[in-house]
Amino acid sequence: MKNTLSATVTINLPISQVWNLWTSPAHIAIWNCPNDEWTNTHVENDLHTGKSFLFAMAKKDGSESFDFQGTYDEIRTYQFIAYTLTDGRKTQLTFTGEDPVTITENFEPVANLDLGMQQAFCQSVLERFKQYALSV
């Protein structure tokens, strides 16, 4: 991976619960957005090396939407997820600890978009995941 950005969050829950909430389509549909202005309109997640995922996201007011999709390069249950997006950018997620769990996301940013905005977007999604995980 080249020129990566990073975001991290620590959650006071067991790794099995964190992993399930992170990877289950029913849960992804609820937490995977940066704030309450966004929603997931469709989620597919086949969590196996060589398989794909699709998270269709849209602003609730209809002004923006996009498909976040890619293919899994490596899965190590409770430890690591690596994937390549359809535009070729790569992401690696590391799950450290058993309780609490620290999730670190390293990702290649979109060219020609503000890096601070992209890092803040990713961090806000991780924070939203933490908030959701602690509430269920």
mmCIF file of C-alpha atoms in Angstrom:
data_model
loop_
_atom_site.group_PDB
_atom_site.id
_atom_site.type_symbol
_atom_site.label_atom_id
_atom_site.label_comp_id
_atom_site.label_asym_id
_atom_site.label_seq_id
_atom_site.Cartn_x
_atom_site.Cartn_y
_atom_site.Cartn_z
ATOM 1 C CA MET A 1 0.000 0.000 0.000
ATOM 2 C CA LYS A 2 1.173 3.519 -0.716
ATOM 3 C CA ASN A 3 0.486 6.951 0.809
ATOM 4 C CA THR A 4 -1.983 5.611 3.360
ATOM 5 C CA LEU A 5 -4.207 7.396 5.826
ATOM 6 C CA SER A 6 -5.112 5.835 9.154
ATOM 7 C CA ALA A 7 -7.941 5.845 11.685
ATOM 8 C CA THR A 8 -8.209 3.977 14.983
ATOM 9 C CA VAL A 9 -10.838 3.226 17.599
ATOM 10 C CA THR A 10 -10.826 1.123 20.786
ATOM 11 C CA ILE A 11 -13.964 -0.679 21.934
ATOM 12 C CA ASN A 12 -14.482 -2.265 25.350
ATOM 13 C CA LEU A 13 -16.096 -5.459 24.069
ATOM 14 C CA PRO A 14 -14.905 -9.008 23.341
ATOM 15 C CA ILE A 15 -13.349 -9.609 19.920
ATOM 16 C CA SER A 16 -16.031 -12.144 18.934
ATOM 17 C CA GLN A 17 -18.753 -9.541 19.396
ATOM 18 C CA VAL A 18 -16.773 -6.781 17.666
ATOM 19 C CA TRP A 19 -16.010 -9.059 14.698
ATOM 20 C CA ASN A 20 -19.660 -10.108 14.333
ATOM 21 C CA LEU A 21 -20.909 -6.523 14.448
ATOM 22 C CA TRP A 22 -18.232 -5.415 11.960
ATOM 23 C CA THR A 23 -18.873 -8.178 9.402
ATOM 24 C CA SER A 24 -22.612 -8.978 9.551
ATOM 25 C CA PRO A 25 -24.631 -7.288 6.759
ATOM 26 C CA ALA A 26 -27.562 -6.608 9.105
ATOM 27 C CA HIS A 27 -25.268 -4.674 11.447
ATOM 28 C CA ILE A 28 -23.216 -3.013 8.672
ATOM 29 C CA ALA A 29 -26.439 -1.531 7.286
ATOM 30 C CA ILE A 30 -26.941 0.316 10.575
ATOM 31 C CA TRP A 31 -23.480 1.585 11.545
ATOM 32 C CA ASN A 32 -21.576 2.026 8.264
ATOM 33 C CA CYS A 33 -21.990 5.735 7.590
ATOM 34 C CA PRO A 34 -20.233 8.847 8.870
ATOM 35 C CA ASN A 35 -23.269 10.552 10.418
ATOM 36 C CA ASP A 36 -27.060 10.637 10.564
ATOM 37 C CA GLU A 37 -27.303 12.376 7.169
ATOM 38 C CA TRP A 38 -26.281 9.120 5.463
ATOM 39 C CA THR A 39 -27.872 5.675 5.205
ATOM 40 C CA ASN A 40 -27.031 2.316 3.645
ATOM 41 C CA THR A 41 -29.585 1.436 0.990
ATOM 42 C CA HIS A 42 -28.158 -2.031 0.295
ATOM 43 C CA VAL A 43 -25.445 -4.211 1.875
ATOM 44 C CA GLU A 44 -23.824 -7.407 0.577
ATOM 45 C CA ASN A 45 -20.852 -8.978 2.354
ATOM 46 C CA ASP A 46 -19.281 -12.334 1.439
ATOM 47 C CA LEU A 47 -16.423 -12.369 3.959
ATOM 48 C CA HIS A 48 -14.070 -14.824 2.253
ATOM 49 C CA THR A 49 -10.782 -14.289 0.437
ATOM 50 C CA GLY A 50 -11.527 -13.614 -3.239
ATOM 51 C CA LYS A 51 -15.178 -12.765 -2.568
ATOM 52 C CA SER A 52 -16.787 -9.336 -2.668
ATOM 53 C CA PHE A 53 -18.737 -6.749 -0.727
ATOM 54 C CA LEU A 54 -21.054 -3.901 -1.678
ATOM 55 C CA PHE A 55 -22.227 -1.135 0.623
ATOM 56 C CA ALA A 56 -24.584 1.213 -1.253
ATOM 57 C CA MET A 57 -24.625 4.512 0.643
ATOM 58 C CA ALA A 58 -26.762 7.601 0.106
ATOM 59 C CA LYS A 59 -27.539 10.877 1.774
ATOM 60 C CA LYS A 60 -31.040 10.751 3.202
ATOM 61 C CA ASP A 61 -31.969 13.905 1.270
ATOM 62 C CA GLY A 62 -31.025 12.169 -2.006
ATOM 63 C CA SER A 63 -28.313 14.682 -2.918
ATOM 64 C CA GLU A 64 -25.430 12.157 -3.020
ATOM 65 C CA SER A 65 -24.926 8.419 -3.283
ATOM 66 C CA PHE A 66 -22.163 5.955 -4.043
ATOM 67 C CA ASP A 67 -21.351 2.256 -4.028
ATOM 68 C CA PHE A 68 -18.472 1.271 -1.767
ATOM 69 C CA GLN A 69 -17.423 -2.077 -3.158
ATOM 70 C CA GLY A 70 -14.452 -4.335 -3.577
ATOM 71 C CA THR A 71 -12.916 -7.772 -3.208
ATOM 72 C CA TYR A 72 -11.379 -9.333 -0.117
ATOM 73 C CA ASP A 73 -7.649 -10.047 -0.479
ATOM 74 C CA GLU A 74 -7.087 -11.644 2.927
ATOM 75 C CA ILE A 75 -9.217 -12.559 5.929
ATOM 76 C CA ARG A 76 -7.828 -13.715 9.275
ATOM 77 C CA THR A 77 -10.817 -14.163 11.584
ATOM 78 C CA TYR A 78 -10.706 -11.872 14.638
ATOM 79 C CA GLN A 79 -7.407 -10.334 13.415
ATOM 80 C CA PHE A 80 -7.192 -8.862 9.926
ATOM 81 C CA ILE A 81 -9.164 -7.876 6.825
ATOM 82 C CA ALA A 82 -7.552 -6.639 3.597
ATOM 83 C CA TYR A 83 -9.454 -5.633 0.484
ATOM 84 C CA THR A 84 -9.109 -3.874 -2.844
ATOM 85 C CA LEU A 85 -11.799 -1.454 -3.956
ATOM 86 C CA THR A 86 -13.131 -1.442 -7.514
ATOM 87 C CA ASP A 87 -10.990 1.633 -8.263
ATOM 88 C CA GLY A 88 -7.832 -0.261 -7.204
ATOM 89 C CA ARG A 89 -7.267 1.410 -3.827
ATOM 90 C CA LYS A 90 -6.374 -0.899 -0.944
ATOM 91 C CA THR A 91 -7.427 -1.011 2.706
ATOM 92 C CA GLN A 92 -6.156 -3.020 5.657
ATOM 93 C CA LEU A 93 -8.015 -3.406 8.953
ATOM 94 C CA THR A 94 -6.257 -4.779 12.007
ATOM 95 C CA PHE A 95 -8.153 -5.978 15.089
ATOM 96 C CA THR A 96 -5.841 -5.989 18.129
ATOM 97 C CA GLY A 97 -6.690 -7.335 21.579
ATOM 98 C CA GLU A 98 -9.425 -9.572 22.885
ATOM 99 C CA ASP A 99 -11.265 -7.178 25.246
ATOM 100 C CA PRO A 100 -10.900 -4.312 24.641
ATOM 101 C CA VAL A 101 -10.359 -4.421 20.880
ATOM 102 C CA THR A 102 -8.533 -1.759 18.884
ATOM 103 C CA ILE A 103 -9.475 -1.454 15.210
ATOM 104 C CA THR A 104 -6.912 0.279 13.001
ATOM 105 C CA GLU A 105 -7.854 1.077 9.414
ATOM 106 C CA ASN A 106 -5.095 1.967 6.947
ATOM 107 C CA PHE A 107 -6.359 3.001 3.525
ATOM 108 C CA GLU A 108 -5.191 4.509 0.273
ATOM 109 C CA PRO A 109 -7.029 7.806 -0.226
ATOM 110 C CA VAL A 110 -8.881 8.987 -3.306
ATOM 111 C CA ALA A 111 -6.654 11.151 -5.492
ATOM 112 C CA ASN A 112 -7.597 14.839 -5.709
ATOM 113 C CA LEU A 113 -9.822 14.807 -2.623
ATOM 114 C CA ASP A 114 -8.825 16.586 0.559
ATOM 115 C CA LEU A 115 -6.833 14.144 2.709
ATOM 116 C CA GLY A 116 -8.080 15.618 5.977
ATOM 117 C CA MET A 117 -11.679 15.188 4.855
ATOM 118 C CA GLN A 118 -11.042 11.547 3.911
ATOM 119 C CA GLN A 119 -9.327 10.774 7.209
ATOM 120 C CA ALA A 120 -12.116 12.493 9.165
ATOM 121 C CA PHE A 121 -14.752 10.551 7.186
ATOM 122 C CA CYS A 122 -13.058 7.245 8.024
ATOM 123 C CA GLN A 123 -12.586 8.196 11.676
ATOM 124 C CA SER A 124 -16.245 9.188 11.980
ATOM 125 C CA VAL A 125 -17.343 5.812 10.583
ATOM 126 C CA LEU A 126 -15.154 4.034 13.157
ATOM 127 C CA GLU A 127 -16.555 6.205 15.947
ATOM 128 C CA ARG A 128 -20.085 5.466 14.761
ATOM 129 C CA PHE A 129 -19.274 1.749 14.792
ATOM 130 C CA LYS A 130 -18.028 2.055 18.369
ATOM 131 C CA GLN A 131 -21.177 3.901 19.425
ATOM 132 C CA TYR A 132 -23.350 1.261 17.758
ATOM 133 C CA ALA A 133 -21.350 -1.677 19.161
ATOM 134 C CA LEU A 134 -21.662 -0.369 22.702
ATOM 135 C CA SER A 135 -25.419 0.139 22.311
ATOM 136 C CA VAL A 136 -26.474 -3.350 21.159
#
